[in-house]
XYZ file of C-alpha atoms in Angstrom:
345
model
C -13.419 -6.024 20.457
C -12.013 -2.680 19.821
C -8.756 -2.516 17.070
C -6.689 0.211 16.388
C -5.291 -0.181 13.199
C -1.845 1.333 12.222
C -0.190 0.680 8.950
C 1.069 2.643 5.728
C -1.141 1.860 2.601
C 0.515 -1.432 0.353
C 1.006 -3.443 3.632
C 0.036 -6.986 3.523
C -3.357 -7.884 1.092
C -4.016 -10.570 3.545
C -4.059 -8.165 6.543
C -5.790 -5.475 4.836
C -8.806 -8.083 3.725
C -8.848 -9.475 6.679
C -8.683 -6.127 9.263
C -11.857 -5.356 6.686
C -13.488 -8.390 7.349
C -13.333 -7.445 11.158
C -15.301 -4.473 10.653
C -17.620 -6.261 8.908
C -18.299 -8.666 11.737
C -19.068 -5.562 13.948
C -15.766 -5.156 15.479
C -15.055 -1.786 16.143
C -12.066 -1.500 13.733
C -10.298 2.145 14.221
C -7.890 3.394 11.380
C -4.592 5.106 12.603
C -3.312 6.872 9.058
C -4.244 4.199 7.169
C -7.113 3.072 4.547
C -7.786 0.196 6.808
C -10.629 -0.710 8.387
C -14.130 1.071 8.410
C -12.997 3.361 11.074
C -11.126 7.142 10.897
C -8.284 7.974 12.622
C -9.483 9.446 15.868
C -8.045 11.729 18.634
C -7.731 9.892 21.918
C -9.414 6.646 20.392
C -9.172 3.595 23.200
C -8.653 0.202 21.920
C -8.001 -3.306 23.433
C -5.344 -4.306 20.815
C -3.022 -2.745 18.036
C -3.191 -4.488 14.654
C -0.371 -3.861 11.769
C 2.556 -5.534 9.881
C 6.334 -6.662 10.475
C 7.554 -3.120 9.006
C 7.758 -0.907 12.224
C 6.561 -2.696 15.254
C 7.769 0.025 17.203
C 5.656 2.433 15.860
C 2.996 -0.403 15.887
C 3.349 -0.656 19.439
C 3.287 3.100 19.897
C 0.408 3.800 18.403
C -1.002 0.576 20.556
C 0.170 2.375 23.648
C -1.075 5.203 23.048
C -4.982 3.766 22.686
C -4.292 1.708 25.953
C -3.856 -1.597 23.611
C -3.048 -4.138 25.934
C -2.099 -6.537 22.952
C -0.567 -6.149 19.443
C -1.112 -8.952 16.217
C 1.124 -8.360 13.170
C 1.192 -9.600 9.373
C 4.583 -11.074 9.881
C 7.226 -11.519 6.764
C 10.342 -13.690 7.255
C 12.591 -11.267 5.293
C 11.058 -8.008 7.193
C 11.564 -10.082 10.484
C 15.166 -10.380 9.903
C 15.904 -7.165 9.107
C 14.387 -5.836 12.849
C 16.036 -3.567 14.987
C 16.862 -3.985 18.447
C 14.381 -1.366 19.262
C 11.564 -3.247 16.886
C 12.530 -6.716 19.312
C 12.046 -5.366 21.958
C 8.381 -3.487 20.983
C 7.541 -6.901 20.499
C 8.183 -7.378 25.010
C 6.109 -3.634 25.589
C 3.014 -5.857 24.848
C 1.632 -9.297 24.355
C 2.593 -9.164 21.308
C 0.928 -12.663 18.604
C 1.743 -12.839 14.840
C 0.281 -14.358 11.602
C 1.514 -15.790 9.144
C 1.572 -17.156 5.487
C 1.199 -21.015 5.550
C 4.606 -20.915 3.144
C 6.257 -19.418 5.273
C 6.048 -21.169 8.440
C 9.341 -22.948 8.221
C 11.629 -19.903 7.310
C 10.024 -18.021 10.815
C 10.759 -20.979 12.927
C 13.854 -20.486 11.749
C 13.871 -16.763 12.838
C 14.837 -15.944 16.405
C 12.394 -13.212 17.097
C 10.767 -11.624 20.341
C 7.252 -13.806 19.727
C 6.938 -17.086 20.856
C 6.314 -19.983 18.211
C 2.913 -20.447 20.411
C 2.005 -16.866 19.567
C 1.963 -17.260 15.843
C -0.966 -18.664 13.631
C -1.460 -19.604 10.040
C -2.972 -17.649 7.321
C -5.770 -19.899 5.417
C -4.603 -21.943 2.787
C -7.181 -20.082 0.574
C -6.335 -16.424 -1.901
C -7.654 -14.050 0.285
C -10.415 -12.464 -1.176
C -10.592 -9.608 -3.902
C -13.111 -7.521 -1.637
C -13.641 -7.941 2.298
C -15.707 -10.981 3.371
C -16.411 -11.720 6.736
C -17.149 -15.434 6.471
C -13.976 -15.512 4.668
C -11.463 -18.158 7.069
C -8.580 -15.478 7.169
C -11.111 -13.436 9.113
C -11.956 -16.170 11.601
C -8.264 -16.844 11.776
C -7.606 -13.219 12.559
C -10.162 -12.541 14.991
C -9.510 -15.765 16.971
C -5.847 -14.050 17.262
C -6.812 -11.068 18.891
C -9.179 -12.806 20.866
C -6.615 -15.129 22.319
C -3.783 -12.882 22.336
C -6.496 -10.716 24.437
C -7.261 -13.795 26.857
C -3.343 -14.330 27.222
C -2.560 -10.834 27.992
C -4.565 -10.996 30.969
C -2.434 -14.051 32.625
C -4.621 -14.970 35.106
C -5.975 -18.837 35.802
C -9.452 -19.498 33.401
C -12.241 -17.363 34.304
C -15.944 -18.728 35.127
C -18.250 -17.641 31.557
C -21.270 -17.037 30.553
C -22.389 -18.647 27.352
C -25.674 -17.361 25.620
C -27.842 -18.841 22.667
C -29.121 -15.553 20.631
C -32.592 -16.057 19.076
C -35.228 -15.754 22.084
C -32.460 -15.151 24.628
C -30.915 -12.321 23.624
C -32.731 -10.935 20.810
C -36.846 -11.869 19.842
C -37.064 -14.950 18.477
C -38.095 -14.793 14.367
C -37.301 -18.552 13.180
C -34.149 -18.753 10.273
C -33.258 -15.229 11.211
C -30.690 -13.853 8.486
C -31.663 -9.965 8.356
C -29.963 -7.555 10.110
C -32.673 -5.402 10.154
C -34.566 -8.207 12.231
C -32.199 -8.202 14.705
C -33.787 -6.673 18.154
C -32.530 -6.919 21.813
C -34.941 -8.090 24.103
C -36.409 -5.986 26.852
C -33.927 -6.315 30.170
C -31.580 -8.095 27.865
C -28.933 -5.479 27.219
C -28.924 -4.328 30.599
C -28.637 -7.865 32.283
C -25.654 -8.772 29.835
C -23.811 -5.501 31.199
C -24.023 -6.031 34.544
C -22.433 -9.926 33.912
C -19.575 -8.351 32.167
C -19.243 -5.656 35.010
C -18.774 -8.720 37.572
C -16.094 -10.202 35.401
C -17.654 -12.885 33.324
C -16.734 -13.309 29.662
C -19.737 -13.194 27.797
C -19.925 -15.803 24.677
C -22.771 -16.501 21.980
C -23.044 -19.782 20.366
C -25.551 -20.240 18.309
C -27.103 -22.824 15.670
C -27.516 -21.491 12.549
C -28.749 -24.583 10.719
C -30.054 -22.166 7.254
C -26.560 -21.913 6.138
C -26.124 -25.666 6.032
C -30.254 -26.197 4.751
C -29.240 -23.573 1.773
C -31.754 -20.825 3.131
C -28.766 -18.430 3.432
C -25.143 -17.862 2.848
C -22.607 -17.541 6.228
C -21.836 -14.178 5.398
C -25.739 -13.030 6.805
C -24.666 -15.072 9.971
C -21.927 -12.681 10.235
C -24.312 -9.291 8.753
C -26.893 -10.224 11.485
C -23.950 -10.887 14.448
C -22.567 -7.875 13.393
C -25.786 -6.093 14.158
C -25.827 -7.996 17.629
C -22.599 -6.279 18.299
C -23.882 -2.803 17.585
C -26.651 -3.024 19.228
C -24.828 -4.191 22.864
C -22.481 -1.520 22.022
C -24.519 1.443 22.319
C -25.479 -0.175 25.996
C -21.733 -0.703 26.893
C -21.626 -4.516 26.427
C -18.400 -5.705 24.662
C -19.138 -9.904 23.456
C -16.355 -11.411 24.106
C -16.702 -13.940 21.462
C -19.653 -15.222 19.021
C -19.378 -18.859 17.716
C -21.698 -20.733 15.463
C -22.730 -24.094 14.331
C -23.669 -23.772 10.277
C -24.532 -27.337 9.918
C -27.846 -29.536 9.742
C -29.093 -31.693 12.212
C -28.473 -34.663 9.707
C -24.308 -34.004 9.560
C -23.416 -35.349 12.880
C -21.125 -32.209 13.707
C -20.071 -31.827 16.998
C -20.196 -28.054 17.136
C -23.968 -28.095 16.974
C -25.745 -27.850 20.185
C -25.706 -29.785 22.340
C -22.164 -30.561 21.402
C -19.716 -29.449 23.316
C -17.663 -28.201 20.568
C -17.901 -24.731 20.151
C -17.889 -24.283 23.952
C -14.959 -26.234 24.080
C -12.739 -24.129 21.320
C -13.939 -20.927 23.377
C -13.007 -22.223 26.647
C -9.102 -23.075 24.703
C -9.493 -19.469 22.808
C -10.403 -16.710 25.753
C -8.938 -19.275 28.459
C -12.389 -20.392 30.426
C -13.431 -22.527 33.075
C -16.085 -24.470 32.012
C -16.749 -26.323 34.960
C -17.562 -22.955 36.216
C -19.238 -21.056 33.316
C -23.553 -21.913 32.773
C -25.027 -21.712 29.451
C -28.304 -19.668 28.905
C -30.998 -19.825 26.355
C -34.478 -21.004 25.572
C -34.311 -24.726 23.967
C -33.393 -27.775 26.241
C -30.455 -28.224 24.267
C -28.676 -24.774 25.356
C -28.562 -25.767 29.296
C -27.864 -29.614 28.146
C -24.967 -28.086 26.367
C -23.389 -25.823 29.393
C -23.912 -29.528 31.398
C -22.756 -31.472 28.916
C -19.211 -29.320 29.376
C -19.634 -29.655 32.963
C -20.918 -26.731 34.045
C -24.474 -25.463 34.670
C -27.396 -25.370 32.229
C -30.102 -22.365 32.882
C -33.666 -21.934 30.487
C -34.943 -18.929 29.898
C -38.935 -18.372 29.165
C -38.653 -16.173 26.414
C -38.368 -17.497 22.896
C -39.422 -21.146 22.848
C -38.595 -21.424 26.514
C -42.089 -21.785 27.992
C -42.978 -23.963 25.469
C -39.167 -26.140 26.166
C -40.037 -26.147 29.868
C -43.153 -28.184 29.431
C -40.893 -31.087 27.292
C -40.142 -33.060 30.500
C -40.854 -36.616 30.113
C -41.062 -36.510 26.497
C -39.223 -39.146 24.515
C -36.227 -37.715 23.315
C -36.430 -34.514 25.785
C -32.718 -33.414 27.016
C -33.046 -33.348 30.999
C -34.478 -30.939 32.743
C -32.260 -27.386 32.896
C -30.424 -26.489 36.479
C -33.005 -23.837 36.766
C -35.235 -21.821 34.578
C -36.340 -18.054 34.473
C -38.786 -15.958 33.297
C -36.155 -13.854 30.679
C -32.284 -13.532 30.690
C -32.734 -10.718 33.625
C -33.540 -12.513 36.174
C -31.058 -15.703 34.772
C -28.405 -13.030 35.292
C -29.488 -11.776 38.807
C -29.415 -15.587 39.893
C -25.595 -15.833 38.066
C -24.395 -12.625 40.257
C -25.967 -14.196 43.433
C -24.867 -17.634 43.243
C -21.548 -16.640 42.181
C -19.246 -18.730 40.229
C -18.974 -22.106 41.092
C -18.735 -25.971 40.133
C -21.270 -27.337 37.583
């Protein structure tokens, strides 16, 4: 995702901590005159959305337009609302325009008429936000799932066909409880095969288990270090993830966002408006295809990783079913994908 940030410094702490904490998950976070952000403010700079706050959405929505933004999420404050121009209103129609807010406040922005549909605005965490940026901080997820739908609902069009990916041995080489950034390393074909998916219109989605945050072995915010690096890494071969979700829990807890739950799959699908009877899941344990069948749609194993060692599991007590079809690495999963086309699971 690619933000363009435009605000006057002493806007909203929440925003500010939070716009930070996008950065830090490898979002490419562009400043526009403001200290927000990792990024400068650059000349011509592209983005897909304009973040800022309820004092100038006009000049929010400018700036937006100006970097192509086809969306625009703002800090919103009852009393600023109120005191909107026409002109601010009607910034609010130039662009699929969403809106967060504190949890305190809810009731008085019902209460508001404004030019952004109750749907369209989400809740601030109940927690302080934090007195430096944190990206496993929940104002960050809260903020980033914004854009993300607001992105997804700009587009209007029925649920697209996706393709969800497990990371370790799929997408990057497998090292066990990987928490380093530094570790992080795309495997061969991998970058490549990802771009040409995204050039043929699928969404592209990680989930991932990440089991060491729940066992102790590390804290969520190297998840989101190491993710981060993921991002920067597809970046620099023109691949934009459309989302990354993951499962921080042991096998013992019973969640149903760990794979080969449906869970996470199920919040992206509601999120970036999928099809998941048409989407496949790829990646090299049983459990990723069972997963992409388990939410109806298709299940594909890859060889690299643990894959070749996966494939041999049929028949084994406790083995998920056999995948829809398996591959030698995600290149040639992807090349199957293009060819078969989306379809039902």
């Amino acid at each position: 995702m690619r933000a363009i940030v435009h605000a006057a410094p002493g806007g909203p702490e929440r925003m500010q901590m939070a716009v930070a904490g996008l950065a830090l998950r490898g979002h490419l976070v562009i400043g526009h005159g403001s200290a927000w952000g990792e990024g400068q403010e650059r000349r011509g700079a592209r983005a897909d959305l304009v973040l800022g706050d309820a004092r100038s959405p006009l000049r929010t929505a400018w700036v937006g337009g100006k970097a192509g933004a086809h969306a625009m999420v703002l800090a919103l404050e009852p009393e600023r609302v109120r005191r909107w121009s026409a002109l601010d209103r009607w910034a609010c129609h130039s662009v699929f325009t969403a809106g967060m807010v504190e949890p305190a406040e809810r009731d008085a922005m019902r209460a508001i008429p404004t030019e952004i549909e109750l749907e369209r605005i989400g809740l601030w965490s109940d927690e302080p936000p934090p007195s430096s940026p944190d990206p496993a901080h929940p104002d960050v997820e809260w903020l980033e799932r914004a854009c993300e739908r607001a992105l997804a609902r700009h587009r209007g069009r029925a649920p697209r066909p996706a393709v969800f990916l497990d990371r370790d041995g799929t997408i990057v080489v497998e090292r066990g409880y990987l928490s380093d950034p530094s570790e992080i390393e795309l495997l061969p074909g991998a970058a490549r095969a990802l771009r040409e998916l995204k050039a043929a219109g699928y969404p592209l989605v990680v989930v991932s288990n990440q089991s060491g945050v729940g066992r102790g072995l590390f804290p969520a915010s190297r998840v989101h270090e190491a993710m981060a690096r993921l991002r920067g890494l597809l970046r620099e071969h023109g691949v934009e993830l459309d989302g990354i979700y993951f499962c921080p829990h042991r096998p013992d807890e019973g969640c149903a966002c760990r794979k080969p739950g449906t869970a996470l799959l199920e919040r992206a699908a509601d999120d970036l408006r999928l099809d998941l009877k048409r989407s496949v899941m790829v990646g090299d344990k049983r459990l990723d295809p069972e997963t992409g069948r388990r939410a109806g749609g298709l299940g594909l194993l890859v060889r690299t990783g643990y894959g070749r060692d996966e494939e041999q599991r049929s028949g084994e007590e406790g083995a998920e079913p056999r995948p829809d079809a398996a591959f030698d690495d995600l290149a040639a999963a992807a090349r199957w994908i293009l060819e078969r086309g989306p379809g039902e699971g």
